[in-house]
Amino acid sequence: MVQWSDKFTTGSDTLDYQHQTLIDNINQLEKLLLLSHPTREDYEYIIQMVDFLEFYAHAHFKTEEQCMEAFRCPAHAKNKQAHADFMRFFSNFKAHNRAKGFPREIVIELHGVANRWIVEHILQVDTQLRPCMKG
Ligand SMILES: [Fe+2]
């Protein structure tokens, strides 16, 4: 589980709120994936959460890119590229596994990648916005 802390702050309340929502959802997905005997309904909910995460990440990335551009953040181009790469990874992953009905191990793998990516990305790229918002 990822614990929100001040090290994730970007200087924008909106972006911080969206990051917290993303992290909450990733943690929620992790809890569901830890269920020892998921029902069919649990599993359908898991798949819906994966779709929601993709949708939410996409909307959030747009907001964040506009903010970085408006505040002339030097990380803007790198951020935009990283977002595009992540969305491409996510949609390829889904395209390859939808026909197989998303086996649990596959969703666990997707969760692990998304979890690591989001934490690293916020800390290394998104937080570069902080000094720009102050300046
Ligand atoms: Fe970002």
mmCIF file of N, CA and C and ligand atoms in Angstrom:
data_model
loop_
_atom_site.group_PDB
_atom_site.id
_atom_site.type_symbol
_atom_site.label_atom_id
_atom_site.label_comp_id
_atom_site.label_asym_id
_atom_site.label_seq_id
_atom_site.Cartn_x
_atom_site.Cartn_y
_atom_site.Cartn_z
ATOM 1 N N MET A 1 0.845 -1.198 0.000
ATOM 2 C CA MET A 1 0.000 0.000 0.000
ATOM 3 C C MET A 1 0.878 1.246 0.000
ATOM 4 N N VAL A 2 0.470 2.210 -0.767
ATOM 5 C CA VAL A 2 1.222 3.460 -0.798
ATOM 6 C C VAL A 2 0.569 4.425 0.184
ATOM 7 N N GLN A 3 1.409 5.016 1.017
ATOM 8 C CA GLN A 3 0.931 5.972 2.013
ATOM 9 C C GLN A 3 1.220 7.378 1.491
ATOM 10 N N TRP A 4 0.193 8.197 1.427
ATOM 11 C CA TRP A 4 0.400 9.583 0.967
ATOM 12 C C TRP A 4 1.257 10.330 1.980
ATOM 13 N N SER A 5 2.194 11.139 1.502
ATOM 14 C CA SER A 5 2.951 11.994 2.418
ATOM 15 C C SER A 5 3.354 13.278 1.694
ATOM 16 N N ASP A 6 3.897 14.220 2.460
ATOM 17 C CA ASP A 6 4.252 15.531 1.913
ATOM 18 C C ASP A 6 5.268 15.467 0.778
ATOM 19 N N LYS A 7 6.042 14.393 0.746
ATOM 20 C CA LYS A 7 7.054 14.309 -0.320
ATOM 21 C C LYS A 7 6.419 14.249 -1.707
ATOM 22 N N PHE A 8 5.104 13.951 -1.769
ATOM 23 C CA PHE A 8 4.409 13.872 -3.054
ATOM 24 C C PHE A 8 3.827 15.219 -3.508
ATOM 25 N N THR A 9 3.899 16.248 -2.680
ATOM 26 C CA THR A 9 3.189 17.482 -3.035
ATOM 27 C C THR A 9 3.838 18.197 -4.223
ATOM 28 N N THR A 10 2.960 18.778 -5.046
ATOM 29 C CA THR A 10 3.411 19.434 -6.278
ATOM 30 C C THR A 10 3.295 20.949 -6.206
ATOM 31 N N GLY A 11 2.630 21.440 -5.159
ATOM 32 C CA GLY A 11 2.376 22.879 -5.071
ATOM 33 C C GLY A 11 0.995 23.234 -5.605
ATOM 34 N N SER A 12 0.318 22.272 -6.235
ATOM 35 C CA SER A 12 -1.042 22.503 -6.736
ATOM 36 C C SER A 12 -2.004 21.609 -5.953
ATOM 37 N N ASP A 13 -2.987 22.225 -5.295
ATOM 38 C CA ASP A 13 -3.957 21.444 -4.513
ATOM 39 C C ASP A 13 -4.752 20.499 -5.410
ATOM 40 N N THR A 14 -5.102 20.980 -6.607
ATOM 41 C CA THR A 14 -5.881 20.149 -7.543
ATOM 42 C C THR A 14 -5.100 18.898 -7.922
ATOM 43 N N LEU A 15 -3.831 19.091 -8.307
ATOM 44 C CA LEU A 15 -3.023 17.933 -8.719
ATOM 45 C C LEU A 15 -2.766 17.001 -7.543
ATOM 46 N N ASP A 16 -2.541 17.568 -6.374
ATOM 47 C CA ASP A 16 -2.308 16.717 -5.191
ATOM 48 C C ASP A 16 -3.551 15.881 -4.874
ATOM 49 N N TYR A 17 -4.719 16.519 -5.005
ATOM 50 C CA TYR A 17 -5.968 15.791 -4.762
ATOM 51 C C TYR A 17 -6.125 14.658 -5.776
ATOM 52 N N GLN A 18 -5.813 14.944 -7.037
ATOM 53 C CA GLN A 18 -5.935 13.911 -8.080
ATOM 54 C C GLN A 18 -4.922 12.782 -7.846
ATOM 55 N N HIS A 19 -3.711 13.144 -7.427
ATOM 56 C CA HIS A 19 -2.709 12.105 -7.123
ATOM 57 C C HIS A 19 -3.169 11.237 -5.953
ATOM 58 N N GLN A 20 -3.754 11.889 -4.950
ATOM 59 C CA GLN A 20 -4.250 11.114 -3.797
ATOM 60 C C GLN A 20 -5.358 10.159 -4.224
ATOM 61 N N THR A 21 -6.227 10.633 -5.115
ATOM 62 C CA THR A 21 -7.316 9.781 -5.613
ATOM 63 C C THR A 21 -6.749 8.591 -6.388
ATOM 64 N N LEU A 22 -5.739 8.867 -7.218
ATOM 65 C CA LEU A 22 -5.093 7.778 -7.964
ATOM 66 C C LEU A 22 -4.501 6.746 -7.011
ATOM 67 N N ILE A 23 -3.781 7.223 -6.017
ATOM 68 C CA ILE A 23 -3.144 6.326 -5.043
ATOM 69 C C ILE A 23 -4.202 5.548 -4.256
ATOM 70 N N ASP A 24 -5.287 6.238 -3.856
ATOM 71 C CA ASP A 24 -6.380 5.550 -3.130
ATOM 72 C C ASP A 24 -6.937 4.406 -3.972
ATOM 73 N N ASN A 25 -7.101 4.668 -5.250
ATOM 74 C CA ASN A 25 -7.674 3.649 -6.136
ATOM 75 C C ASN A 25 -6.718 2.491 -6.363
ATOM 76 N N ILE A 26 -5.450 2.791 -6.445
ATOM 77 C CA ILE A 26 -4.448 1.733 -6.609
ATOM 78 C C ILE A 26 -4.389 0.876 -5.345
ATOM 79 N N ASN A 27 -4.497 1.518 -4.192
ATOM 80 C CA ASN A 27 -4.519 0.771 -2.924
ATOM 81 C C ASN A 27 -5.773 -0.103 -2.822
ATOM 82 N N GLN A 28 -6.893 0.458 -3.276
ATOM 83 C CA GLN A 28 -8.162 -0.265 -3.249
ATOM 84 C C GLN A 28 -8.090 -1.503 -4.157
ATOM 85 N N LEU A 29 -7.482 -1.314 -5.320
ATOM 86 C CA LEU A 29 -7.306 -2.433 -6.259
ATOM 87 C C LEU A 29 -6.425 -3.513 -5.622
ATOM 88 N N GLU A 30 -5.383 -3.073 -4.924
ATOM 89 C CA GLU A 30 -4.481 -4.032 -4.256
ATOM 90 C C GLU A 30 -5.252 -4.870 -3.228
ATOM 91 N N LYS A 31 -6.110 -4.200 -2.454
ATOM 92 C CA LYS A 31 -6.915 -4.926 -1.453
ATOM 93 C C LYS A 31 -7.780 -5.983 -2.115
ATOM 94 N N LEU A 32 -8.405 -5.612 -3.232
ATOM 95 C CA LEU A 32 -9.275 -6.556 -3.942
ATOM 96 C C LEU A 32 -8.475 -7.728 -4.503
ATOM 97 N N LEU A 33 -7.249 -7.433 -4.943
ATOM 98 C CA LEU A 33 -6.419 -8.496 -5.523
ATOM 99 C C LEU A 33 -5.890 -9.445 -4.452
ATOM 100 N N LEU A 34 -5.952 -9.000 -3.198
ATOM 101 C CA LEU A 34 -5.484 -9.847 -2.093
ATOM 102 C C LEU A 34 -6.582 -10.779 -1.563
ATOM 103 N N LEU A 35 -7.824 -10.594 -2.041
ATOM 104 C CA LEU A 35 -8.920 -11.471 -1.597
ATOM 105 C C LEU A 35 -8.579 -12.913 -1.960
ATOM 106 N N SER A 36 -8.706 -13.818 -0.979
ATOM 107 C CA SER A 36 -8.305 -15.199 -1.279
ATOM 108 C C SER A 36 -9.328 -15.935 -2.144
ATOM 109 N N HIS A 37 -10.612 -15.587 -1.974
ATOM 110 C CA HIS A 37 -11.641 -16.251 -2.799
ATOM 111 C C HIS A 37 -12.562 -15.221 -3.434
ATOM 112 N N PRO A 38 -12.054 -14.488 -4.437
ATOM 113 C CA PRO A 38 -12.905 -13.458 -5.040
ATOM 114 C C PRO A 38 -14.126 -14.071 -5.736
ATOM 115 N N THR A 39 -15.266 -13.431 -5.547
ATOM 116 C CA THR A 39 -16.475 -13.894 -6.244
ATOM 117 C C THR A 39 -16.427 -13.336 -7.663
ATOM 118 N N ARG A 40 -17.369 -13.761 -8.479
ATOM 119 C CA ARG A 40 -17.465 -13.242 -9.838
ATOM 120 C C ARG A 40 -17.701 -11.720 -9.804
ATOM 121 N N GLU A 41 -18.527 -11.281 -8.847
ATOM 122 C CA GLU A 41 -18.809 -9.840 -8.706
ATOM 123 C C GLU A 41 -17.543 -9.075 -8.319
ATOM 124 N N ASP A 42 -16.773 -9.669 -7.386
ATOM 125 C CA ASP A 42 -15.502 -9.028 -6.992
ATOM 126 C C ASP A 42 -14.630 -8.848 -8.224
ATOM 127 N N TYR A 43 -14.585 -9.901 -9.023
ATOM 128 C CA TYR A 43 -13.691 -9.865 -10.173
ATOM 129 C C TYR A 43 -14.161 -8.863 -11.223
ATOM 130 N N GLU A 44 -15.486 -8.774 -11.393
ATOM 131 C CA GLU A 44 -16.015 -7.786 -12.336
ATOM 132 C C GLU A 44 -15.689 -6.372 -11.849
ATOM 133 N N TYR A 45 -15.762 -6.202 -10.547
ATOM 134 C CA TYR A 45 -15.435 -4.894 -9.958
ATOM 135 C C TYR A 45 -13.951 -4.559 -10.176
ATOM 136 N N ILE A 46 -13.097 -5.560 -10.041
ATOM 137 C CA ILE A 46 -11.655 -5.386 -10.276
ATOM 138 C C ILE A 46 -11.418 -4.878 -11.711
ATOM 139 N N ILE A 47 -12.069 -5.495 -12.656
ATOM 140 C CA ILE A 47 -11.896 -5.094 -14.059
ATOM 141 C C ILE A 47 -12.427 -3.673 -14.286
ATOM 142 N N GLN A 48 -13.540 -3.353 -13.619
ATOM 143 C CA GLN A 48 -14.074 -1.988 -13.735
ATOM 144 C C GLN A 48 -13.100 -0.978 -13.138
ATOM 145 N N MET A 49 -12.423 -1.369 -12.053
ATOM 146 C CA MET A 49 -11.449 -0.465 -11.433
ATOM 147 C C MET A 49 -10.265 -0.219 -12.343
ATOM 148 N N VAL A 50 -9.855 -1.252 -13.061
ATOM 149 C CA VAL A 50 -8.746 -1.100 -14.018
ATOM 150 C C VAL A 50 -9.154 -0.091 -15.097
ATOM 151 N N ASP A 51 -10.376 -0.228 -15.598
ATOM 152 C CA ASP A 51 -10.871 0.713 -16.616
ATOM 153 C C ASP A 51 -10.962 2.129 -16.042
ATOM 154 N N PHE A 52 -11.426 2.223 -14.796
ATOM 155 C CA PHE A 52 -11.540 3.530 -14.161
ATOM 156 C C PHE A 52 -10.153 4.181 -14.008
ATOM 157 N N LEU A 53 -9.190 3.385 -13.588
ATOM 158 C CA LEU A 53 -7.829 3.906 -13.413
ATOM 159 C C LEU A 53 -7.279 4.479 -14.715
ATOM 160 N N GLU A 54 -7.515 3.773 -15.794
ATOM 161 C CA GLU A 54 -7.038 4.237 -17.098
ATOM 162 C C GLU A 54 -7.706 5.569 -17.451
ATOM 163 N N PHE A 55 -9.016 5.633 -17.252
ATOM 164 C CA PHE A 55 -9.783 6.840 -17.556
ATOM 165 C C PHE A 55 -9.332 8.015 -16.668
ATOM 166 N N TYR A 56 -9.179 7.738 -15.382
ATOM 167 C CA TYR A 56 -8.816 8.798 -14.434
ATOM 168 C C TYR A 56 -7.399 9.307 -14.691
ATOM 169 N N ALA A 57 -6.485 8.365 -14.959
ATOM 170 C CA ALA A 57 -5.089 8.750 -15.237
ATOM 171 C C ALA A 57 -5.064 9.658 -16.465
ATOM 172 N N HIS A 58 -5.803 9.296 -17.482
ATOM 173 C CA HIS A 58 -5.808 10.085 -18.714
ATOM 174 C C HIS A 58 -6.306 11.514 -18.450
ATOM 175 N N ALA A 59 -7.403 11.637 -17.723
ATOM 176 C CA ALA A 59 -7.967 12.959 -17.418
ATOM 177 C C ALA A 59 -6.993 13.762 -16.549
ATOM 178 N N HIS A 60 -6.417 13.102 -15.571
ATOM 179 C CA HIS A 60 -5.464 13.771 -14.675
ATOM 180 C C HIS A 60 -4.234 14.260 -15.443
ATOM 181 N N PHE A 61 -3.710 13.431 -16.337
ATOM 182 C CA PHE A 61 -2.509 13.806 -17.102
ATOM 183 C C PHE A 61 -2.758 15.091 -17.887
ATOM 184 N N LYS A 62 -3.941 15.207 -18.453
ATOM 185 C CA LYS A 62 -4.267 16.412 -19.239
ATOM 186 C C LYS A 62 -4.223 17.650 -18.349
ATOM 187 N N THR A 63 -4.847 17.558 -17.173
ATOM 188 C CA THR A 63 -4.865 18.688 -16.235
ATOM 189 C C THR A 63 -3.437 19.058 -15.843
ATOM 190 N N GLU A 64 -2.655 18.034 -15.538
ATOM 191 C CA GLU A 64 -1.289 18.275 -15.070
ATOM 192 C C GLU A 64 -0.415 18.888 -16.172
ATOM 193 N N GLU A 65 -0.578 18.408 -17.390
ATOM 194 C CA GLU A 65 0.217 18.947 -18.501
ATOM 195 C C GLU A 65 -0.117 20.420 -18.732
ATOM 196 N N GLN A 66 -1.414 20.765 -18.647
ATOM 197 C CA GLN A 66 -1.822 22.173 -18.827
ATOM 198 C C GLN A 66 -1.202 23.047 -17.742
ATOM 199 N N CYS A 67 -1.178 22.500 -16.514
ATOM 200 C CA CYS A 67 -0.623 23.255 -15.385
ATOM 201 C C CYS A 67 0.885 23.477 -15.575
ATOM 202 N N MET A 68 1.602 22.421 -15.944
ATOM 203 C CA MET A 68 3.055 22.543 -16.144
ATOM 204 C C MET A 68 3.370 23.532 -17.261
ATOM 205 N N GLU A 69 2.561 23.497 -18.301
ATOM 206 C CA GLU A 69 2.793 24.406 -19.423
ATOM 207 C C GLU A 69 2.536 25.847 -18.985
ATOM 208 N N ALA A 70 1.438 26.058 -18.269
ATOM 209 C CA ALA A 70 1.070 27.404 -17.822
ATOM 210 C C ALA A 70 2.137 27.994 -16.899
ATOM 211 N N PHE A 71 2.745 27.159 -16.067
ATOM 212 C CA PHE A 71 3.764 27.650 -15.124
ATOM 213 C C PHE A 71 5.181 27.492 -15.675
ATOM 214 N N ARG A 72 5.281 27.204 -16.960
ATOM 215 C CA ARG A 72 6.570 27.046 -17.654
ATOM 216 C C ARG A 72 7.533 26.145 -16.883
ATOM 217 N N CYS A 73 7.009 25.011 -16.487
ATOM 218 C CA CYS A 73 7.840 24.056 -15.742
ATOM 219 C C CYS A 73 8.810 23.367 -16.706
ATOM 220 N N PRO A 74 10.105 23.339 -16.380
ATOM 221 C CA PRO A 74 11.081 22.721 -17.301
ATOM 222 C C PRO A 74 10.850 21.217 -17.512
ATOM 223 N N ALA A 75 10.066 20.592 -16.633
ATOM 224 C CA ALA A 75 9.816 19.151 -16.771
ATOM 225 C C ALA A 75 8.642 18.864 -17.709
ATOM 226 N N HIS A 76 8.024 19.912 -18.275
ATOM 227 C CA HIS A 76 6.802 19.735 -19.064
ATOM 228 C C HIS A 76 6.939 18.681 -20.182
ATOM 229 N N ALA A 77 7.965 18.813 -21.026
ATOM 230 C CA ALA A 77 8.112 17.897 -22.180
ATOM 231 C C ALA A 77 8.328 16.462 -21.703
ATOM 232 N N LYS A 78 9.197 16.330 -20.699
ATOM 233 C CA LYS A 78 9.493 14.998 -20.159
ATOM 234 C C LYS A 78 8.225 14.365 -19.559
ATOM 235 N N ASN A 79 7.452 15.207 -18.878
ATOM 236 C CA ASN A 79 6.217 14.755 -18.239
ATOM 237 C C ASN A 79 5.216 14.264 -19.284
ATOM 238 N N LYS A 80 5.055 15.073 -20.341
ATOM 239 C CA LYS A 80 4.103 14.743 -21.398
ATOM 240 C C LYS A 80 4.479 13.415 -22.064
ATOM 241 N N GLN A 81 5.772 13.249 -22.321
ATOM 242 C CA GLN A 81 6.253 12.014 -22.953
ATOM 243 C C GLN A 81 6.006 10.803 -22.034
ATOM 244 N N ALA A 82 6.307 10.975 -20.753
ATOM 245 C CA ALA A 82 6.123 9.879 -19.793
ATOM 246 C C ALA A 82 4.647 9.482 -19.708
ATOM 247 N N HIS A 83 3.755 10.484 -19.748
ATOM 248 C CA HIS A 83 2.316 10.195 -19.713
ATOM 249 C C HIS A 83 1.892 9.401 -20.943
ATOM 250 N N ALA A 84 2.379 9.838 -22.119
ATOM 251 C CA ALA A 84 2.011 9.157 -23.373
ATOM 252 C C ALA A 84 2.513 7.713 -23.336
ATOM 253 N N ASP A 85 3.732 7.517 -22.849
ATOM 254 C CA ASP A 85 4.307 6.160 -22.767
ATOM 255 C C ASP A 85 3.472 5.280 -21.829
ATOM 256 N N PHE A 86 3.055 5.859 -20.697
ATOM 257 C CA PHE A 86 2.280 5.089 -19.725
ATOM 258 C C PHE A 86 0.913 4.700 -20.295
ATOM 259 N N MET A 87 0.239 5.651 -20.960
ATOM 260 C CA MET A 87 -1.076 5.355 -21.532
ATOM 261 C C MET A 87 -0.962 4.295 -22.625
ATOM 262 N N ARG A 88 0.124 4.352 -23.405
ATOM 263 C CA ARG A 88 0.324 3.357 -24.465
ATOM 264 C C ARG A 88 0.538 1.978 -23.839
ATOM 265 N N PHE A 89 1.375 1.940 -22.794
ATOM 266 C CA PHE A 89 1.606 0.673 -22.090
ATOM 267 C C PHE A 89 0.283 0.100 -21.577
ATOM 268 N N PHE A 90 -0.509 0.959 -20.946
ATOM 269 C CA PHE A 90 -1.761 0.524 -20.328
ATOM 270 C C PHE A 90 -2.737 -0.028 -21.373
ATOM 271 N N SER A 91 -2.883 0.692 -22.488
ATOM 272 C CA SER A 91 -3.865 0.224 -23.476
ATOM 273 C C SER A 91 -3.370 -1.022 -24.197
ATOM 274 N N ASN A 92 -2.050 -1.134 -24.435
ATOM 275 C CA ASN A 92 -1.514 -2.374 -25.040
ATOM 276 C C ASN A 92 -1.747 -3.557 -24.116
ATOM 277 N N PHE A 93 -1.486 -3.312 -22.846
ATOM 278 C CA PHE A 93 -1.645 -4.368 -21.849
ATOM 279 C C PHE A 93 -3.088 -4.876 -21.845
ATOM 280 N N LYS A 94 -4.029 -3.944 -21.861
ATOM 281 C CA LYS A 94 -5.445 -4.324 -21.865
ATOM 282 C C LYS A 94 -5.826 -5.031 -23.160
ATOM 283 N N ALA A 95 -5.347 -4.490 -24.278
ATOM 284 C CA ALA A 95 -5.686 -5.088 -25.574
ATOM 285 C C ALA A 95 -5.211 -6.536 -25.649
ATOM 286 N N HIS A 96 -4.009 -6.792 -25.094
ATOM 287 C CA HIS A 96 -3.461 -8.143 -25.149
ATOM 288 C C HIS A 96 -4.169 -9.123 -24.223
ATOM 289 N N ASN A 97 -4.808 -8.601 -23.181
ATOM 290 C CA ASN A 97 -5.334 -9.502 -22.154
ATOM 291 C C ASN A 97 -6.853 -9.550 -22.042
ATOM 292 N N ARG A 98 -7.537 -8.649 -22.741
ATOM 293 C CA ARG A 98 -8.998 -8.620 -22.630
ATOM 294 C C ARG A 98 -9.609 -9.945 -23.117
ATOM 295 N N ALA A 99 -9.098 -10.432 -24.252
ATOM 296 C CA ALA A 99 -9.644 -11.672 -24.823
ATOM 297 C C ALA A 99 -9.467 -12.857 -23.867
ATOM 298 N N LYS A 100 -8.405 -12.809 -23.070
ATOM 299 C CA LYS A 100 -8.143 -13.903 -22.111
ATOM 300 C C LYS A 100 -8.981 -13.732 -20.837
ATOM 301 N N GLY A 101 -9.760 -12.648 -20.762
ATOM 302 C CA GLY A 101 -10.605 -12.406 -19.597
ATOM 303 C C GLY A 101 -9.821 -11.882 -18.402
ATOM 304 N N PHE A 102 -8.679 -11.285 -18.654
ATOM 305 C CA PHE A 102 -7.847 -10.707 -17.584
ATOM 306 C C PHE A 102 -7.620 -11.664 -16.418
ATOM 307 N N PRO A 103 -6.791 -12.692 -16.600
ATOM 308 C CA PRO A 103 -6.507 -13.562 -15.456
ATOM 309 C C PRO A 103 -5.926 -12.762 -14.287
ATOM 310 N N ARG A 104 -6.168 -13.246 -13.079
ATOM 311 C CA ARG A 104 -5.787 -12.517 -11.865
ATOM 312 C C ARG A 104 -4.291 -12.166 -11.848
ATOM 313 N N GLU A 105 -3.413 -13.109 -12.245
ATOM 314 C CA GLU A 105 -1.959 -12.836 -12.224
ATOM 315 C C GLU A 105 -1.628 -11.639 -13.106
ATOM 316 N N ILE A 106 -2.386 -11.512 -14.202
ATOM 317 C CA ILE A 106 -2.144 -10.412 -15.141
ATOM 318 C C ILE A 106 -2.529 -9.074 -14.509
ATOM 319 N N VAL A 107 -3.653 -9.067 -13.775
ATOM 320 C CA VAL A 107 -4.079 -7.825 -13.127
ATOM 321 C C VAL A 107 -3.113 -7.485 -11.990
ATOM 322 N N ILE A 108 -2.591 -8.518 -11.310
ATOM 323 C CA ILE A 108 -1.609 -8.297 -10.246
ATOM 324 C C ILE A 108 -0.344 -7.655 -10.853
ATOM 325 N N GLU A 109 0.050 -8.151 -12.007
ATOM 326 C CA GLU A 109 1.230 -7.603 -12.685
ATOM 327 C C GLU A 109 0.982 -6.149 -13.096
ATOM 328 N N LEU A 110 -0.191 -5.904 -13.670
ATOM 329 C CA LEU A 110 -0.545 -4.543 -14.083
ATOM 330 C C LEU A 110 -0.558 -3.600 -12.877
ATOM 331 N N HIS A 111 -1.134 -4.071 -11.784
ATOM 332 C CA HIS A 111 -1.179 -3.266 -10.569
ATOM 333 C C HIS A 111 0.240 -2.921 -10.109
ATOM 334 N N GLY A 112 1.129 -3.910 -10.112
ATOM 335 C CA GLY A 112 2.508 -3.698 -9.663
ATOM 336 C C GLY A 112 3.225 -2.656 -10.505
ATOM 337 N N VAL A 113 3.054 -2.750 -11.814
ATOM 338 C CA VAL A 113 3.707 -1.799 -12.715
ATOM 339 C C VAL A 113 3.134 -0.396 -12.492
ATOM 340 N N ALA A 114 1.797 -0.291 -12.427
ATOM 341 C CA ALA A 114 1.151 1.014 -12.258
ATOM 342 C C ALA A 114 1.540 1.639 -10.914
ATOM 343 N N ASN A 115 1.582 0.814 -9.891
ATOM 344 C CA ASN A 115 1.931 1.272 -8.551
ATOM 345 C C ASN A 115 3.346 1.870 -8.524
ATOM 346 N N ARG A 116 4.297 1.118 -9.047
ATOM 347 C CA ARG A 116 5.689 1.600 -9.063
ATOM 348 C C ARG A 116 5.829 2.830 -9.941
ATOM 349 N N TRP A 117 5.176 2.790 -11.105
ATOM 350 C CA TRP A 117 5.302 3.903 -12.046
ATOM 351 C C TRP A 117 4.785 5.194 -11.419
ATOM 352 N N ILE A 118 3.607 5.140 -10.809
ATOM 353 C CA ILE A 118 2.990 6.362 -10.285
ATOM 354 C C ILE A 118 3.830 6.973 -9.163
ATOM 355 N N VAL A 119 4.293 6.147 -8.245
ATOM 356 C CA VAL A 119 5.109 6.661 -7.140
ATOM 357 C C VAL A 119 6.391 7.314 -7.682
ATOM 358 N N GLU A 120 7.087 6.597 -8.543
ATOM 359 C CA GLU A 120 8.344 7.120 -9.104
ATOM 360 C C GLU A 120 8.113 8.378 -9.919
ATOM 361 N N HIS A 121 7.050 8.348 -10.706
ATOM 362 C CA HIS A 121 6.760 9.476 -11.594
ATOM 363 C C HIS A 121 6.416 10.744 -10.792
ATOM 364 N N ILE A 122 5.609 10.596 -9.776
ATOM 365 C CA ILE A 122 5.258 11.779 -8.958
ATOM 366 C C ILE A 122 6.531 12.338 -8.319
ATOM 367 N N LEU A 123 7.338 11.445 -7.741
ATOM 368 C CA LEU A 123 8.528 11.908 -7.017
ATOM 369 C C LEU A 123 9.583 12.507 -7.945
ATOM 370 N N GLN A 124 9.751 11.912 -9.124
ATOM 371 C CA GLN A 124 10.843 12.364 -9.997
ATOM 372 C C GLN A 124 10.439 13.444 -10.987
ATOM 373 N N VAL A 125 9.181 13.448 -11.416
ATOM 374 C CA VAL A 125 8.777 14.395 -12.468
ATOM 375 C C VAL A 125 7.767 15.432 -11.947
ATOM 376 N N ASP A 126 6.643 14.959 -11.411
ATOM 377 C CA ASP A 126 5.563 15.883 -11.035
ATOM 378 C C ASP A 126 5.983 16.883 -9.963
ATOM 379 N N THR A 127 6.817 16.458 -9.045
ATOM 380 C CA THR A 127 7.230 17.358 -7.963
ATOM 381 C C THR A 127 8.170 18.467 -8.466
ATOM 382 N N GLN A 128 8.625 18.351 -9.707
ATOM 383 C CA GLN A 128 9.444 19.436 -10.265
ATOM 384 C C GLN A 128 8.605 20.699 -10.495
ATOM 385 N N LEU A 129 7.290 20.518 -10.388
ATOM 386 C CA LEU A 129 6.380 21.661 -10.536
ATOM 387 C C LEU A 129 6.438 22.576 -9.303
ATOM 388 N N ARG A 130 6.796 22.019 -8.160
ATOM 389 C CA ARG A 130 6.726 22.765 -6.885
ATOM 390 C C ARG A 130 7.442 24.128 -6.941
ATOM 391 N N PRO A 131 8.730 24.164 -7.329
ATOM 392 C CA PRO A 131 9.394 25.485 -7.370
ATOM 393 C C PRO A 131 8.789 26.419 -8.414
ATOM 394 N N CYS A 132 8.217 25.872 -9.489
ATOM 395 C CA CYS A 132 7.612 26.719 -10.540
ATOM 396 C C CYS A 132 6.355 27.405 -10.037
ATOM 397 N N MET A 133 5.577 26.688 -9.206
ATOM 398 C CA MET A 133 4.335 27.246 -8.664
ATOM 399 C C MET A 133 4.655 28.373 -7.669
ATOM 400 N N LYS A 134 5.780 28.235 -6.982
ATOM 401 C CA LYS A 134 6.168 29.258 -5.990
ATOM 402 C C LYS A 134 6.668 30.516 -6.667
ATOM 403 N N GLY A 135 7.396 30.284 -7.786
ATOM 404 C CA GLY A 135 8.074 31.390 -8.443
ATOM 405 C C GLY A 135 7.175 32.276 -9.192
HETATM 406 FE FE FE B 1 2.933 13.594 -14.382
#
